[in-house]
Short mmCIF file of C-alpha atoms and ligand atoms in Angstrom, two decimals:
data_model
loop_
_atom_site.label_atom_id
_atom_site.label_comp_id
_atom_site.label_asym_id
_atom_site.label_seq_id
_atom_site.Cartn_x
_atom_site.Cartn_y
_atom_site.Cartn_z
CA MET A 19 0.00 0.00 0.00
CA ARG A 20 1.37 3.45 -0.92
CA LYS A 21 1.80 5.47 2.25
CA LEU A 22 0.45 8.97 2.89
CA VAL A 23 2.16 11.77 4.78
CA ALA A 24 -0.39 14.44 5.70
CA GLY A 25 0.34 17.76 7.40
CA ASN A 26 -2.24 19.35 9.68
CA TRP A 27 -1.42 23.02 10.15
CA LYS A 28 -4.26 23.53 12.67
CA MET A 29 -4.84 27.26 13.37
CA HIS A 30 -1.40 28.30 12.15
CA GLY A 31 -0.49 30.09 8.96
CA LEU A 32 -0.91 33.43 7.20
CA GLY A 33 -0.11 34.40 3.63
CA GLY A 34 3.59 34.49 4.49
CA SER A 35 3.50 30.76 5.33
CA LEU A 36 3.02 29.98 1.66
CA ALA A 37 6.80 30.33 1.40
CA GLU A 38 6.98 27.02 3.32
CA LEU A 39 4.83 25.41 0.65
CA GLN A 40 7.06 26.76 -2.10
CA ALA A 41 10.03 25.27 -0.22
CA LEU A 42 8.16 21.99 0.20
CA LYS A 43 7.46 21.86 -3.52
CA ARG A 44 11.10 22.58 -4.35
CA GLY A 45 12.29 19.92 -1.91
CA LEU A 46 10.07 17.07 -3.10
CA GLY A 47 12.00 14.71 -5.33
CA THR A 48 10.52 11.56 -6.79
CA LEU A 49 7.87 10.70 -4.27
CA SER A 50 7.72 7.29 -2.65
CA CYS A 51 4.49 8.27 -0.87
CA ASP A 52 1.47 10.58 -1.27
CA VAL A 53 1.82 14.03 0.31
CA LEU A 54 -1.03 16.21 1.59
CA VAL A 55 -1.02 19.57 3.37
CA CYS A 56 -4.10 20.77 5.28
CA PRO A 57 -3.69 24.50 5.96
CA PRO A 58 -6.39 26.67 7.56
CA ALA A 59 -9.44 27.14 5.28
CA THR A 60 -8.38 30.70 4.47
CA LEU A 61 -5.20 29.44 2.77
CA ILE A 62 -6.56 26.45 0.84
CA ALA A 63 -7.00 28.23 -2.49
CA ARG A 64 -3.56 29.82 -2.35
CA ALA A 65 -1.97 26.59 -1.12
CA TYR A 66 -3.55 24.76 -4.05
CA GLY A 67 -2.00 27.32 -6.40
CA ALA A 68 1.39 27.06 -4.68
CA ALA A 69 1.33 23.25 -4.83
CA ASP A 70 0.64 23.29 -8.57
CA GLY A 71 -0.03 19.56 -8.47
CA ALA A 72 3.19 18.65 -6.62
CA PHE A 73 1.20 17.66 -3.51
CA ALA A 74 -2.47 17.57 -2.52
CA VAL A 75 -4.25 20.12 -0.34
CA GLY A 76 -6.97 19.42 2.21
CA GLY A 77 -9.24 20.99 4.82
CA GLN A 78 -9.31 20.39 8.58
CA ASP A 79 -13.07 20.23 9.10
CA CYS A 80 -16.33 20.81 7.22
CA SER A 81 -19.99 21.35 7.94
CA PRO A 82 -22.33 18.35 7.84
CA LYS A 83 -24.71 20.55 5.81
CA ALA A 84 -24.41 21.15 2.07
CA SER A 85 -25.30 24.87 2.31
CA GLY A 86 -27.62 27.22 4.17
CA ALA A 87 -27.89 29.74 6.98
CA PHE A 88 -24.94 28.48 9.06
CA THR A 89 -22.87 31.59 9.74
CA GLY A 90 -19.16 30.90 9.94
CA ASP A 91 -19.33 27.32 8.72
CA VAL A 92 -17.55 26.01 5.63
CA SER A 93 -19.14 23.32 3.48
CA ALA A 94 -17.34 20.40 1.87
CA ALA A 95 -18.24 21.76 -1.58
CA MET A 96 -16.52 25.04 -0.65
CA LEU A 97 -13.36 23.19 0.33
CA LYS A 98 -13.48 21.24 -2.90
CA ASP A 99 -14.06 24.43 -4.90
CA ALA A 100 -11.00 26.02 -3.25
CA GLY A 101 -8.80 23.10 -4.34
CA ALA A 102 -9.06 20.60 -1.47
CA ALA A 103 -9.06 16.90 -2.32
CA THR A 104 -9.47 15.65 1.24
CA VAL A 105 -10.71 16.80 4.64
CA ILE A 106 -9.61 15.77 8.14
CA LEU A 107 -12.67 14.94 10.27
CA GLY A 108 -13.16 14.06 13.92
CA HIS A 109 -9.76 15.35 15.06
CA SER A 110 -9.56 15.14 18.84
CA GLU A 111 -9.36 18.94 19.05
CA ARG A 112 -12.76 19.13 17.24
CA ARG A 113 -14.16 16.37 19.44
CA HIS A 114 -12.86 18.07 22.60
CA TYR A 115 -13.29 21.82 21.99
CA HIS A 116 -16.43 21.60 19.85
CA GLY A 117 -18.12 18.61 21.42
CA GLU A 118 -18.17 16.64 18.19
CA THR A 119 -19.71 13.22 18.62
CA ASP A 120 -19.13 10.11 16.54
CA ALA A 121 -22.56 10.61 14.97
CA LEU A 122 -21.71 14.16 13.91
CA VAL A 123 -18.36 13.03 12.51
CA ALA A 124 -20.17 10.35 10.47
CA GLU A 125 -22.55 13.02 9.09
CA LYS A 126 -19.60 15.19 8.12
CA VAL A 127 -17.94 12.23 6.41
CA LYS A 128 -21.04 11.68 4.28
CA ALA A 129 -21.21 15.40 3.42
CA ALA A 130 -17.54 15.33 2.38
CA TRP A 131 -18.03 12.27 0.17
CA ALA A 132 -21.10 13.86 -1.42
CA ALA A 133 -18.95 16.83 -2.41
CA GLY A 134 -16.30 14.57 -3.91
CA LEU A 135 -13.74 14.83 -1.10
CA SER A 136 -11.97 11.94 0.53
CA VAL A 137 -11.66 11.98 4.33
CA ILE A 138 -9.18 11.26 7.09
CA ILE A 139 -11.18 10.18 10.14
CA CYS A 140 -9.30 10.59 13.43
CA VAL A 141 -9.67 8.30 16.44
CA GLY A 142 -7.66 7.90 19.62
CA GLU A 143 -7.85 7.49 23.37
CA THR A 144 -7.01 10.00 26.12
CA ASP A 145 -4.38 9.40 28.76
CA ALA A 146 -7.01 8.54 31.37
CA GLU A 147 -8.71 6.08 29.03
CA ARG A 148 -5.39 4.40 28.31
CA GLU A 149 -4.51 4.23 32.01
CA ALA A 150 -7.88 2.62 32.65
CA GLY A 151 -7.13 -0.07 30.05
CA LYS A 152 -9.86 1.22 27.75
CA ALA A 153 -7.82 2.31 24.71
CA HIS A 154 -8.98 -0.54 22.48
CA ALA A 155 -12.61 -0.17 23.48
CA ILE A 156 -12.59 3.61 22.93
CA CYS A 157 -11.06 3.32 19.46
CA HIS A 158 -13.46 0.49 18.60
CA GLY A 159 -16.39 2.71 19.55
CA GLN A 160 -15.06 5.63 17.54
CA VAL A 161 -14.61 3.52 14.41
CA ALA A 162 -18.03 1.92 14.84
CA GLY A 163 -19.68 5.31 15.34
CA SER A 164 -17.85 7.59 12.94
CA VAL A 165 -16.95 5.44 9.91
CA PRO A 166 -19.99 5.00 7.64
CA LYS A 167 -20.47 1.65 5.87
CA ALA A 168 -19.71 3.13 2.44
CA ALA A 169 -16.07 3.81 3.38
CA THR A 170 -13.55 2.48 0.85
CA ALA A 171 -9.80 2.68 0.32
CA ALA A 172 -10.42 5.46 -2.21
CA ASN A 173 -12.62 7.72 -0.10
CA THR A 174 -11.31 7.17 3.45
CA ALA A 175 -8.21 6.92 5.60
CA ILE A 176 -8.16 6.49 9.39
CA ALA A 177 -5.69 8.31 11.63
CA TYR A 178 -4.86 6.78 14.99
CA GLU A 179 -3.96 9.75 17.17
CA PRO A 180 -3.64 9.00 20.87
CA VAL A 181 -4.75 12.28 22.43
CA TRP A 182 -1.91 12.18 24.97
CA ALA A 183 0.66 12.04 22.16
CA ILE A 184 -0.59 15.11 20.29
CA GLY A 185 1.79 18.05 20.63
CA THR A 186 3.46 16.51 23.70
CA GLY A 187 6.60 14.91 22.27
CA LYS A 188 5.39 11.59 23.75
CA THR A 189 4.63 8.64 21.52
CA PRO A 190 3.46 5.09 22.15
CA THR A 191 6.09 2.38 21.77
CA LEU A 192 6.42 0.80 18.34
CA LYS A 193 4.79 -2.36 19.72
CA GLU A 194 1.84 -0.35 21.02
CA ILE A 195 1.42 1.35 17.65
CA GLU A 196 1.53 -1.96 15.78
CA ASN A 197 -0.88 -3.47 18.21
CA MET A 198 -3.41 -0.62 17.96
CA HIS A 199 -3.19 -0.44 14.17
CA ALA A 200 -3.91 -4.18 13.92
CA HIS A 201 -6.84 -3.67 16.29
CA LEU A 202 -8.15 -0.76 14.18
CA ARG A 203 -7.93 -2.89 11.04
CA ARG A 204 -10.16 -5.48 12.75
CA CYS A 205 -12.58 -2.74 13.90
CA LEU A 206 -12.75 -1.42 10.35
CA ALA A 207 -13.45 -4.88 8.96
CA GLU A 208 -16.30 -5.18 11.41
CA ALA A 209 -17.64 -1.75 10.33
CA ILE A 210 -17.26 -1.95 6.55
CA GLY A 211 -16.33 -5.55 5.65
CA GLU A 212 -13.77 -6.72 3.08
CA GLY A 213 -12.88 -3.23 1.87
CA ALA A 214 -11.17 -2.55 5.19
CA ARG A 215 -8.04 -4.27 3.93
CA GLY A 216 -7.14 -1.42 1.57
CA VAL A 217 -7.95 1.52 3.85
CA ARG A 218 -4.87 3.42 4.99
CA ILE A 219 -4.38 3.66 8.75
CA LEU A 220 -2.13 6.59 9.59
CA TYR A 221 -0.36 7.26 12.86
CA GLY A 222 -0.46 10.78 14.34
CA GLY A 223 0.90 12.36 17.52
CA SER A 224 4.37 13.91 17.88
CA VAL A 225 5.69 12.51 14.62
CA SER A 226 9.03 14.24 14.02
CA PRO A 227 12.09 13.97 11.78
CA PHE A 228 13.66 11.96 14.64
CA ASN A 229 11.06 9.21 15.02
CA ALA A 230 9.52 9.17 11.51
CA ALA A 231 11.66 6.37 10.05
CA GLU A 232 10.95 3.85 12.81
CA ILE A 233 7.23 4.63 13.03
CA LEU A 234 6.41 5.08 9.35
CA ASN A 235 8.16 1.96 8.16
CA LEU A 236 6.16 -0.35 10.44
CA SER A 237 4.13 -2.60 8.15
CA GLU A 238 0.88 -1.78 9.99
CA VAL A 239 1.42 1.97 9.57
CA ASP A 240 0.25 3.36 6.23
CA GLY A 241 1.44 6.92 6.78
CA ALA A 242 1.36 9.81 9.21
CA LEU A 243 -0.77 12.76 10.22
CA VAL A 244 1.74 15.39 11.29
CA GLY A 245 0.93 18.57 13.24
CA GLY A 246 3.77 20.73 14.54
CA ALA A 247 6.47 19.20 12.34
CA SER A 248 4.47 19.96 9.17
CA LEU A 249 4.75 23.73 9.62
CA LYS A 250 8.36 23.92 8.51
CA ALA A 251 9.09 22.51 5.07
CA SER A 252 12.55 21.35 6.20
CA ASP A 253 11.08 19.14 8.97
CA PHE A 254 8.17 17.91 6.86
CA LEU A 255 10.53 16.96 4.02
CA LYS A 256 12.64 14.89 6.42
CA ILE A 257 9.53 12.99 7.51
CA ILE A 258 8.53 12.37 3.88
CA ALA A 259 12.07 11.21 3.06
CA ALA A 260 11.96 8.72 5.95
CA ILE A 261 9.53 6.52 4.02
CA LYS A 262 11.32 3.71 2.25
CA PRO A 263 10.26 3.19 -1.39
CA LEU A 264 7.99 0.15 -1.89
P1 PGA B 9 1.44 16.85 16.48
O1 PGA B 9 -0.12 16.89 16.06
O2 PGA B 9 2.18 16.21 15.34
O3 PGA B 9 1.81 18.28 16.66
O4 PGA B 9 1.52 16.05 17.73
C1 PGA B 9 -0.69 15.84 15.34
C2 PGA B 9 -2.16 16.13 15.07
O5 PGA B 9 -2.84 16.65 15.97
O6 PGA B 9 -2.68 15.84 13.97
#
């Protein structure tokens, strides 16, 4: 399976940050993986122009509604129109700060598909849930609740992002990552059947140029969702380069 390295800029980036995307484009050689950058919605159109086909551009969230009187919201069709190919949904920061439930995430996924976007659906346990021995159960519930049955390898990727590893510099051990990814593959099979085999399962949470090679070359890991280390082209390029060609 071809791996995917996706950058999540979160609420970082102004027009000046496009220079990082120019540097990214210049630094990409022959790619041994797919590359995606998800800047804030305000930069998607310009990022799409800057990428000029060298890498894909995505959004970080979308409305579950197609259009209407929803002040401040951005629809999936708007993201698509601006140049996005994909949208990240159900990130733990959306679940935590905006109270997004699995059911809402599933609605957003369907809205994104309807607009012709693919999705990256995020799941992951908190520190307390892990300590309580509930990590597998939590992730199982999130897959069951937020991945609609029509998910395929073409329209969906899953990102395993343990909440306690996001932005903290802490990561699970390689064994723990392998173990959880294998578990998620089983959860996906239960949710969508045979097609689960081709769906990419990314790892996210403190991926850096220092740990990328060991994490991203695990056979159960089909790529990465990278926050902080995606903001600087030099770091992001090192992560991309860590992936061994197939
Ligand atoms: P991080 O964020 O790489 O900064 O830990 C990952 C994410 O939240 O997607």
